[in-house]
Amino acid sequence: MRFDLTDLKLFLRVAESGSITAGATHAHLALASASARIRGMEDALGVPLLVRNRRGVEPTEAGRTLLHHARLIAQQMERMRADLGEYATGLKGHIRLLSNTSALTEFLPDMLAAFMAAHPHVNVDLEEHLSTDIVEAMRDRLADIGIVTDAVDSSGLETRLFKEDRLVLALGPGHPLAQGLRRNASLPFARCVEHDFIGLAGDSALTQYIGEQGQKLGHRLRYRVRLRSFDAICRMVASGAGLAVLPESAAVRSRDAANLKIVRLTDAWARRRLLLCMRSYDELPGYARELVDGLAARA
């Protein structure tokens, strides 16, 4: 049984895309060559690696085993390139980083800018996802580093504290919920669900997370408008258009300029810690370990 690196790279691309055609494109191979390589791998093993159906292809049980080992080999190759990078000019490192909304918008931009300035040979693929999806992706070795809330089950992963991230209620001074509230008052989220909300545009992880809390209380949250930044949300909230649930850091930053009233939520889900997670710190390439160390040091 002989598989070369091109075979393994192709199989990874096919399995991840669910299509031999797409996998061949990503692996920079002609479709006929890619199909022949897949058949050759199956012939060498004596078992099918892919199940063909109308929607594309899916790995068989043997294919999932091969996929697991192919990912390990790809990670080891990446680490080898990183460790030899200082000797081989032109090589670049690559970090796949998944993050929830709060970390992505509030904390990562400045931190990543500093890291990338100090590591011009490293590229970072940064994607926003729900914390539950991130831990699954990490377990499946689809990313190198994740940033998630401690509300999700991260068992099986190594974790380090990244940031404290409390969610708070932002109200305009004339909002009904703001009337009669004392300084440092707090409210349960159940008091908010029947009011109009202002939220983030698109299918943001934070919007989904807040929506899930409303659904647990039997309510579908009503959004009057969705905007692209926390600062814009705060200005809209201050105008009286609705209320918002935001990271405390974003609300405090806009409080004076937007004339906001910030109210802490009493619900346990609003008192969050953000965690860095990874399959194994020791298995990460050197530059990825440096990023983890830098992010954790600023917790």
PDB file of C-alpha atoms in Angstrom:
ATOM      1  CA  MET A   1       0.000   0.000   0.000  1.00  0.00           C
ATOM      2  CA  ARG A   2       1.597   3.225  -1.197  1.00  0.00           C
ATOM      3  CA  PHE A   3       0.006   6.649  -0.946  1.00  0.00           C
ATOM      4  CA  ASP A   4       2.016   9.750  -1.779  1.00  0.00           C
ATOM      5  CA  LEU A   5       1.386  13.238  -0.409  1.00  0.00           C
ATOM      6  CA  THR A   6      -0.560  14.226  -3.524  1.00  0.00           C
ATOM      7  CA  ASP A   7      -2.943  11.294  -2.930  1.00  0.00           C
ATOM      8  CA  LEU A   8      -3.499  12.316   0.675  1.00  0.00           C
ATOM      9  CA  LYS A   9      -3.939  15.992  -0.174  1.00  0.00           C
ATOM     10  CA  LEU A  10      -6.449  15.072  -2.871  1.00  0.00           C
ATOM     11  CA  PHE A  11      -8.417  12.810  -0.536  1.00  0.00           C
ATOM     12  CA  LEU A  12      -8.550  15.563   2.102  1.00  0.00           C
ATOM     13  CA  ARG A  13      -9.885  18.056  -0.431  1.00  0.00           C
ATOM     14  CA  VAL A  14     -12.463  15.615  -1.800  1.00  0.00           C
ATOM     15  CA  ALA A  15     -13.710  14.609   1.647  1.00  0.00           C
ATOM     16  CA  GLU A  16     -13.930  18.210   2.872  1.00  0.00           C
ATOM     17  CA  SER A  17     -15.758  19.462  -0.236  1.00  0.00           C
ATOM     18  CA  GLY A  18     -17.948  16.372  -0.721  1.00  0.00           C
ATOM     19  CA  SER A  19     -17.089  16.354  -4.417  1.00  0.00           C
ATOM     20  CA  ILE A  20     -14.359  14.743  -6.530  1.00  0.00           C
ATOM     21  CA  THR A  21     -14.628  17.611  -9.023  1.00  0.00           C
ATOM     22  CA  ALA A  22     -14.212  20.295  -6.357  1.00  0.00           C
ATOM     23  CA  GLY A  23     -11.491  18.302  -4.620  1.00  0.00           C
ATOM     24  CA  ALA A  24      -9.553  17.971  -7.864  1.00  0.00           C
ATOM     25  CA  THR A  25      -9.806  21.725  -8.421  1.00  0.00           C
ATOM     26  CA  HIS A  26      -8.545  22.517  -4.910  1.00  0.00           C
ATOM     27  CA  ALA A  27      -5.703  20.013  -5.326  1.00  0.00           C
ATOM     28  CA  HIS A  28      -4.822  21.490  -8.745  1.00  0.00           C
ATOM     29  CA  LEU A  29      -5.422  18.216 -10.581  1.00  0.00           C
ATOM     30  CA  ALA A  30      -7.414  17.348 -13.680  1.00  0.00           C
ATOM     31  CA  LEU A  31     -10.648  15.512 -12.923  1.00  0.00           C
ATOM     32  CA  ALA A  32      -9.545  12.391 -14.801  1.00  0.00           C
ATOM     33  CA  SER A  33      -6.257  12.291 -12.898  1.00  0.00           C
ATOM     34  CA  ALA A  34      -8.021  12.804  -9.566  1.00  0.00           C
ATOM     35  CA  SER A  35     -10.529  10.028 -10.284  1.00  0.00           C
ATOM     36  CA  ALA A  36      -7.715   7.678 -11.260  1.00  0.00           C
ATOM     37  CA  ARG A  37      -5.839   8.436  -8.048  1.00  0.00           C
ATOM     38  CA  ILE A  38      -8.937   7.755  -5.933  1.00  0.00           C
ATOM     39  CA  ARG A  39      -9.503   4.442  -7.742  1.00  0.00           C
ATOM     40  CA  GLY A  40      -5.836   3.552  -7.262  1.00  0.00           C
ATOM     41  CA  MET A  41      -6.086   4.189  -3.522  1.00  0.00           C
ATOM     42  CA  GLU A  42      -9.211   2.033  -3.267  1.00  0.00           C
ATOM     43  CA  ASP A  43      -7.588  -0.749  -5.318  1.00  0.00           C
ATOM     44  CA  ALA A  44      -4.477  -0.657  -3.121  1.00  0.00           C
ATOM     45  CA  LEU A  45      -6.589  -0.980   0.035  1.00  0.00           C
ATOM     46  CA  GLY A  46      -9.108  -3.414  -1.398  1.00  0.00           C
ATOM     47  CA  VAL A  47     -12.033  -1.435   0.060  1.00  0.00           C
ATOM     48  CA  PRO A  48     -14.057   1.584  -1.128  1.00  0.00           C
ATOM     49  CA  LEU A  49     -13.077   4.912   0.409  1.00  0.00           C
ATOM     50  CA  LEU A  50     -15.991   6.974  -0.865  1.00  0.00           C
ATOM     51  CA  VAL A  51     -19.718   6.447  -1.260  1.00  0.00           C
ATOM     52  CA  ARG A  52     -21.083   8.113  -4.383  1.00  0.00           C
ATOM     53  CA  ASN A  53     -24.571   9.627  -4.235  1.00  0.00           C
ATOM     54  CA  ARG A  54     -26.597  12.321  -6.016  1.00  0.00           C
ATOM     55  CA  ARG A  55     -25.200  15.087  -3.820  1.00  0.00           C
ATOM     56  CA  GLY A  56     -21.558  14.086  -4.274  1.00  0.00           C
ATOM     57  CA  VAL A  57     -19.391  11.748  -2.214  1.00  0.00           C
ATOM     58  CA  GLU A  58     -18.993  10.850   1.454  1.00  0.00           C
ATOM     59  CA  PRO A  59     -16.183   8.878   3.147  1.00  0.00           C
ATOM     60  CA  THR A  60     -16.872   5.275   4.069  1.00  0.00           C
ATOM     61  CA  GLU A  61     -15.735   3.935   7.423  1.00  0.00           C
ATOM     62  CA  ALA A  62     -12.364   3.128   5.846  1.00  0.00           C
ATOM     63  CA  GLY A  63     -12.376   6.567   4.242  1.00  0.00           C
ATOM     64  CA  ARG A  64     -12.931   8.274   7.605  1.00  0.00           C
ATOM     65  CA  THR A  65      -9.964   6.364   9.027  1.00  0.00           C
ATOM     66  CA  LEU A  66      -7.809   7.472   6.102  1.00  0.00           C
ATOM     67  CA  LEU A  67      -9.093  11.029   6.505  1.00  0.00           C
ATOM     68  CA  HIS A  68      -8.018  11.064  10.154  1.00  0.00           C
ATOM     69  CA  HIS A  69      -4.488   9.968   9.303  1.00  0.00           C
ATOM     70  CA  ALA A  70      -4.274  12.271   6.277  1.00  0.00           C
ATOM     71  CA  ARG A  71      -5.080  15.242   8.528  1.00  0.00           C
ATOM     72  CA  LEU A  72      -2.401  14.201  11.015  1.00  0.00           C
ATOM     73  CA  ILE A  73       0.166  13.919   8.230  1.00  0.00           C
ATOM     74  CA  ALA A  74      -0.867  17.308   6.794  1.00  0.00           C
ATOM     75  CA  GLN A  75      -0.488  18.911  10.230  1.00  0.00           C
ATOM     76  CA  GLN A  76       2.908  17.286  10.722  1.00  0.00           C
ATOM     77  CA  MET A  77       4.042  18.574   7.331  1.00  0.00           C
ATOM     78  CA  GLU A  78       2.857  22.053   8.277  1.00  0.00           C
ATOM     79  CA  ARG A  79       4.771  21.893  11.526  1.00  0.00           C
ATOM     80  CA  MET A  80       7.896  20.685   9.722  1.00  0.00           C
ATOM     81  CA  ARG A  81       7.673  23.601   7.283  1.00  0.00           C
ATOM     82  CA  ALA A  82       7.292  25.996  10.188  1.00  0.00           C
ATOM     83  CA  ASP A  83      10.265  24.580  12.082  1.00  0.00           C
ATOM     84  CA  LEU A  84      12.422  24.764   8.951  1.00  0.00           C
ATOM     85  CA  GLY A  85      11.043  28.123   7.897  1.00  0.00           C
ATOM     86  CA  GLU A  86      13.990  30.112   9.201  1.00  0.00           C
ATOM     87  CA  TYR A  87      16.291  28.018   6.980  1.00  0.00           C
ATOM     88  CA  ALA A  88      14.145  27.894   3.845  1.00  0.00           C
ATOM     89  CA  THR A  89      13.383  31.318   2.402  1.00  0.00           C
ATOM     90  CA  GLY A  90       9.996  31.785   0.847  1.00  0.00           C
ATOM     91  CA  LEU A  91       8.128  29.284   3.006  1.00  0.00           C
ATOM     92  CA  LYS A  92       5.053  30.597   4.816  1.00  0.00           C
ATOM     93  CA  GLY A  93       3.185  29.409   7.878  1.00  0.00           C
ATOM     94  CA  HIS A  94      -0.584  29.056   7.914  1.00  0.00           C
ATOM     95  CA  ILE A  95      -2.925  29.177  10.929  1.00  0.00           C
ATOM     96  CA  ARG A  96      -6.612  28.273  10.766  1.00  0.00           C
ATOM     97  CA  LEU A  97      -8.361  30.204  13.550  1.00  0.00           C
ATOM     98  CA  LEU A  98     -12.082  29.920  14.366  1.00  0.00           C
ATOM     99  CA  SER A  99     -13.725  32.447  16.684  1.00  0.00           C
ATOM    100  CA  ASN A 100     -17.085  33.421  18.096  1.00  0.00           C
ATOM    101  CA  THR A 101     -18.454  36.920  17.441  1.00  0.00           C
ATOM    102  CA  SER A 102     -17.319  38.628  20.637  1.00  0.00           C
ATOM    103  CA  ALA A 103     -13.671  37.632  20.334  1.00  0.00           C
ATOM    104  CA  LEU A 104     -13.635  38.349  16.614  1.00  0.00           C
ATOM    105  CA  THR A 105     -14.985  41.878  16.897  1.00  0.00           C
ATOM    106  CA  GLU A 106     -13.809  43.039  20.310  1.00  0.00           C
ATOM    107  CA  PHE A 107     -10.414  41.517  20.990  1.00  0.00           C
ATOM    108  CA  LEU A 108      -8.755  39.803  18.045  1.00  0.00           C
ATOM    109  CA  PRO A 109      -8.156  42.643  15.538  1.00  0.00           C
ATOM    110  CA  ASP A 110      -5.497  44.449  17.594  1.00  0.00           C
ATOM    111  CA  MET A 111      -3.959  41.247  18.919  1.00  0.00           C
ATOM    112  CA  LEU A 112      -3.721  39.623  15.490  1.00  0.00           C
ATOM    113  CA  ALA A 113      -2.342  42.802  13.939  1.00  0.00           C
ATOM    114  CA  ALA A 114       0.536  42.785  16.431  1.00  0.00           C
ATOM    115  CA  PHE A 115       1.220  39.073  15.875  1.00  0.00           C
ATOM    116  CA  MET A 116       1.166  39.336  12.078  1.00  0.00           C
ATOM    117  CA  ALA A 117       3.435  42.382  12.098  1.00  0.00           C
ATOM    118  CA  ALA A 118       5.951  40.347  14.103  1.00  0.00           C
ATOM    119  CA  HIS A 119       5.470  37.274  11.847  1.00  0.00           C
ATOM    120  CA  PRO A 120       5.290  38.486   8.224  1.00  0.00           C
ATOM    121  CA  HIS A 121       5.755  34.905   6.971  1.00  0.00           C
ATOM    122  CA  VAL A 122       2.549  33.657   8.644  1.00  0.00           C
ATOM    123  CA  ASN A 123      -0.942  33.833   7.125  1.00  0.00           C
ATOM    124  CA  VAL A 124      -4.087  33.516   9.262  1.00  0.00           C
ATOM    125  CA  ASP A 125      -7.443  32.217   8.014  1.00  0.00           C
ATOM    126  CA  LEU A 126      -9.976  33.669  10.480  1.00  0.00           C
ATOM    127  CA  GLU A 127     -13.615  32.566  10.427  1.00  0.00           C
ATOM    128  CA  GLU A 128     -16.598  33.324  12.659  1.00  0.00           C
ATOM    129  CA  HIS A 129     -18.641  30.386  13.957  1.00  0.00           C
ATOM    130  CA  LEU A 130     -20.833  29.379  16.887  1.00  0.00           C
ATOM    131  CA  SER A 131     -18.860  28.047  19.835  1.00  0.00           C
ATOM    132  CA  THR A 132     -20.588  24.657  19.565  1.00  0.00           C
ATOM    133  CA  ASP A 133     -19.535  24.366  15.909  1.00  0.00           C
ATOM    134  CA  ILE A 134     -15.990  25.450  16.739  1.00  0.00           C
ATOM    135  CA  VAL A 135     -15.380  22.692  19.290  1.00  0.00           C
ATOM    136  CA  GLU A 136     -16.682  20.106  16.819  1.00  0.00           C
ATOM    137  CA  ALA A 137     -14.395  21.480  14.115  1.00  0.00           C
ATOM    138  CA  MET A 138     -11.459  21.327  16.521  1.00  0.00           C
ATOM    139  CA  ARG A 139     -12.213  17.711  17.419  1.00  0.00           C
ATOM    140  CA  ASP A 140     -12.377  16.897  13.697  1.00  0.00           C
ATOM    141  CA  ARG A 141      -9.024  18.674  13.142  1.00  0.00           C
ATOM    142  CA  LEU A 142     -10.541  21.205  10.747  1.00  0.00           C
ATOM    143  CA  ALA A 143      -8.749  24.119  12.409  1.00  0.00           C
ATOM    144  CA  ASP A 144      -5.663  24.784  14.513  1.00  0.00           C
ATOM    145  CA  ILE A 145      -7.001  27.137  17.203  1.00  0.00           C
ATOM    146  CA  GLY A 146     -10.512  28.035  18.351  1.00  0.00           C
ATOM    147  CA  ILE A 147     -11.937  30.699  20.642  1.00  0.00           C
ATOM    148  CA  VAL A 148     -15.163  29.651  22.354  1.00  0.00           C
ATOM    149  CA  THR A 149     -17.319  30.485  25.347  1.00  0.00           C
ATOM    150  CA  ASP A 150     -16.924  28.312  28.419  1.00  0.00           C
ATOM    151  CA  ALA A 151     -20.647  27.507  28.198  1.00  0.00           C
ATOM    152  CA  VAL A 152     -19.932  24.774  25.628  1.00  0.00           C
ATOM    153  CA  ASP A 153     -18.450  21.340  26.298  1.00  0.00           C
ATOM    154  CA  SER A 154     -14.784  21.504  25.298  1.00  0.00           C
ATOM    155  CA  SER A 155     -13.842  18.095  26.732  1.00  0.00           C
ATOM    156  CA  GLY A 156     -11.071  16.392  24.800  1.00  0.00           C
ATOM    157  CA  LEU A 157      -9.471  19.732  23.907  1.00  0.00           C
ATOM    158  CA  GLU A 158      -6.734  21.710  25.613  1.00  0.00           C
ATOM    159  CA  THR A 159      -8.003  25.104  26.780  1.00  0.00           C
ATOM    160  CA  ARG A 160      -6.540  28.346  28.108  1.00  0.00           C
ATOM    161  CA  LEU A 161      -8.272  31.478  29.326  1.00  0.00           C
ATOM    162  CA  PHE A 162      -8.481  34.167  26.649  1.00  0.00           C
ATOM    163  CA  LYS A 163     -10.814  36.879  27.998  1.00  0.00           C
ATOM    164  CA  GLU A 164     -13.669  37.547  30.379  1.00  0.00           C
ATOM    165  CA  ASP A 165     -16.686  38.367  28.219  1.00  0.00           C
ATOM    166  CA  ARG A 166     -19.864  39.371  30.058  1.00  0.00           C
ATOM    167  CA  LEU A 167     -22.930  40.111  27.944  1.00  0.00           C
ATOM    168  CA  VAL A 168     -24.992  43.122  29.026  1.00  0.00           C
ATOM    169  CA  LEU A 169     -28.209  44.851  28.086  1.00  0.00           C
ATOM    170  CA  ALA A 170     -27.868  48.235  26.338  1.00  0.00           C
ATOM    171  CA  LEU A 171     -30.827  50.615  26.657  1.00  0.00           C
ATOM    172  CA  GLY A 172     -31.588  54.121  25.529  1.00  0.00           C
ATOM    173  CA  PRO A 173     -32.464  56.565  28.336  1.00  0.00           C
ATOM    174  CA  GLY A 174     -36.124  56.639  27.278  1.00  0.00           C
ATOM    175  CA  HIS A 175     -36.629  52.889  26.973  1.00  0.00           C
ATOM    176  CA  PRO A 176     -39.416  51.484  29.206  1.00  0.00           C
ATOM    177  CA  LEU A 177     -37.011  49.027  30.851  1.00  0.00           C
ATOM    178  CA  ALA A 178     -34.694  51.890  31.789  1.00  0.00           C
ATOM    179  CA  GLN A 179     -37.315  53.716  33.765  1.00  0.00           C
ATOM    180  CA  GLY A 180     -36.856  53.498  37.512  1.00  0.00           C
ATOM    181  CA  LEU A 181     -33.712  51.390  37.360  1.00  0.00           C
ATOM    182  CA  ARG A 182     -31.185  52.198  40.031  1.00  0.00           C
ATOM    183  CA  ARG A 183     -27.470  52.482  39.418  1.00  0.00           C
ATOM    184  CA  ASN A 184     -25.840  49.036  39.008  1.00  0.00           C
ATOM    185  CA  ALA A 185     -29.260  47.434  38.605  1.00  0.00           C
ATOM    186  CA  SER A 186     -29.557  44.098  36.805  1.00  0.00           C
ATOM    187  CA  LEU A 187     -32.373  42.317  34.975  1.00  0.00           C
ATOM    188  CA  PRO A 188     -33.204  38.788  33.866  1.00  0.00           C
ATOM    189  CA  PHE A 189     -33.318  38.262  30.115  1.00  0.00           C
ATOM    190  CA  ALA A 190     -36.947  37.139  30.482  1.00  0.00           C
ATOM    191  CA  ARG A 191     -37.845  40.814  31.075  1.00  0.00           C
ATOM    192  CA  CYS A 192     -36.426  41.724  27.645  1.00  0.00           C
ATOM    193  CA  VAL A 193     -37.776  39.155  25.200  1.00  0.00           C
ATOM    194  CA  GLU A 194     -41.058  40.916  24.412  1.00  0.00           C
ATOM    195  CA  HIS A 195     -39.300  44.171  23.409  1.00  0.00           C
ATOM    196  CA  ASP A 196     -37.813  45.080  20.027  1.00  0.00           C
ATOM    197  CA  PHE A 197     -34.130  44.313  19.481  1.00  0.00           C
ATOM    198  CA  ILE A 198     -31.286  45.821  17.480  1.00  0.00           C
ATOM    199  CA  GLY A 199     -28.749  43.232  16.348  1.00  0.00           C
ATOM    200  CA  LEU A 200     -25.800  42.388  14.124  1.00  0.00           C
ATOM    201  CA  ALA A 201     -26.305  42.021  10.389  1.00  0.00           C
ATOM    202  CA  GLY A 202     -25.939  38.625   8.828  1.00  0.00           C
ATOM    203  CA  ASP A 203     -25.998  35.258  10.530  1.00  0.00           C
ATOM    204  CA  SER A 204     -23.577  36.180  13.305  1.00  0.00           C
ATOM    205  CA  ALA A 205     -22.682  33.649  15.986  1.00  0.00           C
ATOM    206  CA  LEU A 206     -23.655  36.100  18.741  1.00  0.00           C
ATOM    207  CA  THR A 207     -27.085  36.763  17.214  1.00  0.00           C
ATOM    208  CA  GLN A 208     -27.712  33.015  17.006  1.00  0.00           C
ATOM    209  CA  TYR A 209     -26.581  32.548  20.606  1.00  0.00           C
ATOM    210  CA  ILE A 210     -28.898  35.284  21.926  1.00  0.00           C
ATOM    211  CA  GLY A 211     -31.744  33.944  19.792  1.00  0.00           C
ATOM    212  CA  GLU A 212     -31.293  30.512  21.350  1.00  0.00           C
ATOM    213  CA  GLN A 213     -31.728  32.036  24.818  1.00  0.00           C
ATOM    214  CA  GLY A 214     -34.985  33.637  23.691  1.00  0.00           C
ATOM    215  CA  GLN A 215     -36.217  30.335  22.282  1.00  0.00           C
ATOM    216  CA  LYS A 216     -35.536  28.638  25.624  1.00  0.00           C
ATOM    217  CA  LEU A 217     -37.950  31.188  27.125  1.00  0.00           C
ATOM    218  CA  GLY A 218     -40.528  30.463  24.417  1.00  0.00           C
ATOM    219  CA  HIS A 219     -39.942  33.659  22.417  1.00  0.00           C
ATOM    220  CA  ARG A 220     -38.674  34.440  18.932  1.00  0.00           C
ATOM    221  CA  LEU A 221     -36.821  37.737  19.251  1.00  0.00           C
ATOM    222  CA  ARG A 222     -38.034  40.643  17.100  1.00  0.00           C
ATOM    223  CA  TYR A 223     -35.287  42.589  15.340  1.00  0.00           C
ATOM    224  CA  ARG A 224     -36.198  46.016  14.001  1.00  0.00           C
ATOM    225  CA  VAL A 225     -32.872  46.427  12.226  1.00  0.00           C
ATOM    226  CA  ARG A 226     -29.538  44.628  11.929  1.00  0.00           C
ATOM    227  CA  LEU A 227     -26.293  46.582  11.651  1.00  0.00           C
ATOM    228  CA  ARG A 228     -22.669  45.707  10.893  1.00  0.00           C
ATOM    229  CA  SER A 229     -20.909  46.944  14.027  1.00  0.00           C
ATOM    230  CA  PHE A 230     -21.453  47.229  17.770  1.00  0.00           C
ATOM    231  CA  ASP A 231     -20.839  50.988  17.593  1.00  0.00           C
ATOM    232  CA  ALA A 232     -23.656  51.402  15.064  1.00  0.00           C
ATOM    233  CA  ILE A 233     -25.941  49.242  17.225  1.00  0.00           C
ATOM    234  CA  CYS A 234     -25.223  51.433  20.255  1.00  0.00           C
ATOM    235  CA  ARG A 235     -26.107  54.598  18.346  1.00  0.00           C
ATOM    236  CA  MET A 236     -29.373  53.048  17.192  1.00  0.00           C
ATOM    237  CA  VAL A 237     -30.195  51.857  20.715  1.00  0.00           C
ATOM    238  CA  ALA A 238     -29.529  55.342  22.093  1.00  0.00           C
ATOM    239  CA  SER A 239     -32.052  56.755  19.608  1.00  0.00           C
ATOM    240  CA  GLY A 240     -34.773  54.610  21.176  1.00  0.00           C
ATOM    241  CA  ALA A 241     -35.251  52.174  18.295  1.00  0.00           C
ATOM    242  CA  GLY A 242     -34.834  49.099  20.485  1.00  0.00           C
ATOM    243  CA  LEU A 243     -32.562  47.344  22.952  1.00  0.00           C
ATOM    244  CA  ALA A 244     -29.491  45.190  22.392  1.00  0.00           C
ATOM    245  CA  VAL A 245     -27.468  42.486  24.107  1.00  0.00           C
ATOM    246  CA  LEU A 246     -23.766  43.198  23.613  1.00  0.00           C
ATOM    247  CA  PRO A 247     -20.354  42.355  25.022  1.00  0.00           C
ATOM    248  CA  GLU A 248     -19.779  44.637  27.992  1.00  0.00           C
ATOM    249  CA  SER A 249     -16.574  45.999  26.444  1.00  0.00           C
ATOM    250  CA  ALA A 250     -18.472  47.235  23.372  1.00  0.00           C
ATOM    251  CA  ALA A 251     -21.278  48.802  25.412  1.00  0.00           C
ATOM    252  CA  VAL A 252     -18.875  50.578  27.792  1.00  0.00           C
ATOM    253  CA  ARG A 253     -16.852  51.932  24.867  1.00  0.00           C
ATOM    254  CA  SER A 254     -19.959  53.581  23.407  1.00  0.00           C
ATOM    255  CA  ARG A 255     -21.727  54.487  26.653  1.00  0.00           C
ATOM    256  CA  ASP A 256     -20.745  58.139  26.974  1.00  0.00           C
ATOM    257  CA  ALA A 257     -20.852  59.039  23.277  1.00  0.00           C
ATOM    258  CA  ALA A 258     -24.170  57.308  22.663  1.00  0.00           C
ATOM    259  CA  ASN A 259     -25.791  58.102  26.045  1.00  0.00           C
ATOM    260  CA  LEU A 260     -26.482  54.464  26.835  1.00  0.00           C
ATOM    261  CA  LYS A 261     -27.719  52.814  29.991  1.00  0.00           C
ATOM    262  CA  ILE A 262     -25.892  49.534  30.591  1.00  0.00           C
ATOM    263  CA  VAL A 263     -27.675  46.872  32.624  1.00  0.00           C
ATOM    264  CA  ARG A 264     -26.134  43.551  33.590  1.00  0.00           C
ATOM    265  CA  LEU A 265     -28.161  40.415  32.928  1.00  0.00           C
ATOM    266  CA  THR A 266     -28.682  38.059  35.860  1.00  0.00           C
ATOM    267  CA  ASP A 267     -28.737  34.950  33.625  1.00  0.00           C
ATOM    268  CA  ALA A 268     -25.819  32.563  34.007  1.00  0.00           C
ATOM    269  CA  TRP A 269     -25.318  32.339  30.223  1.00  0.00           C
ATOM    270  CA  ALA A 270     -24.481  36.068  30.128  1.00  0.00           C
ATOM    271  CA  ARG A 271     -21.475  35.636  32.465  1.00  0.00           C
ATOM    272  CA  ARG A 272     -19.030  34.108  30.037  1.00  0.00           C
ATOM    273  CA  ARG A 273     -15.347  33.396  29.767  1.00  0.00           C
ATOM    274  CA  LEU A 274     -13.729  33.041  26.374  1.00  0.00           C
ATOM    275  CA  LEU A 275     -11.333  30.122  26.035  1.00  0.00           C
ATOM    276  CA  LEU A 276      -8.598  29.311  23.568  1.00  0.00           C
ATOM    277  CA  CYS A 277      -8.936  25.675  22.545  1.00  0.00           C
ATOM    278  CA  MET A 278      -6.789  23.302  20.512  1.00  0.00           C
ATOM    279  CA  ARG A 279      -6.379  19.573  20.027  1.00  0.00           C
ATOM    280  CA  SER A 280      -2.861  19.600  21.437  1.00  0.00           C
ATOM    281  CA  TYR A 281      -0.613  22.578  22.114  1.00  0.00           C
ATOM    282  CA  ASP A 282       2.501  20.445  21.584  1.00  0.00           C
ATOM    283  CA  GLU A 283       1.301  19.339  18.123  1.00  0.00           C
ATOM    284  CA  LEU A 284       0.907  22.928  16.866  1.00  0.00           C
ATOM    285  CA  PRO A 285       3.609  24.445  14.635  1.00  0.00           C
ATOM    286  CA  GLY A 286       5.961  26.780  16.478  1.00  0.00           C
ATOM    287  CA  TYR A 287       4.397  29.966  15.130  1.00  0.00           C
ATOM    288  CA  ALA A 288       0.901  28.769  16.134  1.00  0.00           C
ATOM    289  CA  ARG A 289       2.162  28.086  19.659  1.00  0.00           C
ATOM    290  CA  GLU A 290       3.508  31.640  19.727  1.00  0.00           C
ATOM    291  CA  LEU A 291       0.060  32.965  18.809  1.00  0.00           C
ATOM    292  CA  VAL A 292      -1.589  30.897  21.583  1.00  0.00           C
ATOM    293  CA  ASP A 293       0.996  32.119  24.098  1.00  0.00           C
ATOM    294  CA  GLY A 294       0.509  35.749  23.027  1.00  0.00           C
ATOM    295  CA  LEU A 295      -3.283  35.589  23.222  1.00  0.00           C
ATOM    296  CA  ALA A 296      -3.282  33.803  26.571  1.00  0.00           C
ATOM    297  CA  ALA A 297      -0.751  36.235  28.050  1.00  0.00           C
ATOM    298  CA  ARG A 298      -3.186  39.121  27.518  1.00  0.00           C
ATOM    299  CA  ALA A 299      -6.089  37.409  29.285  1.00  0.00           C
TER     300      ALA A 299
END
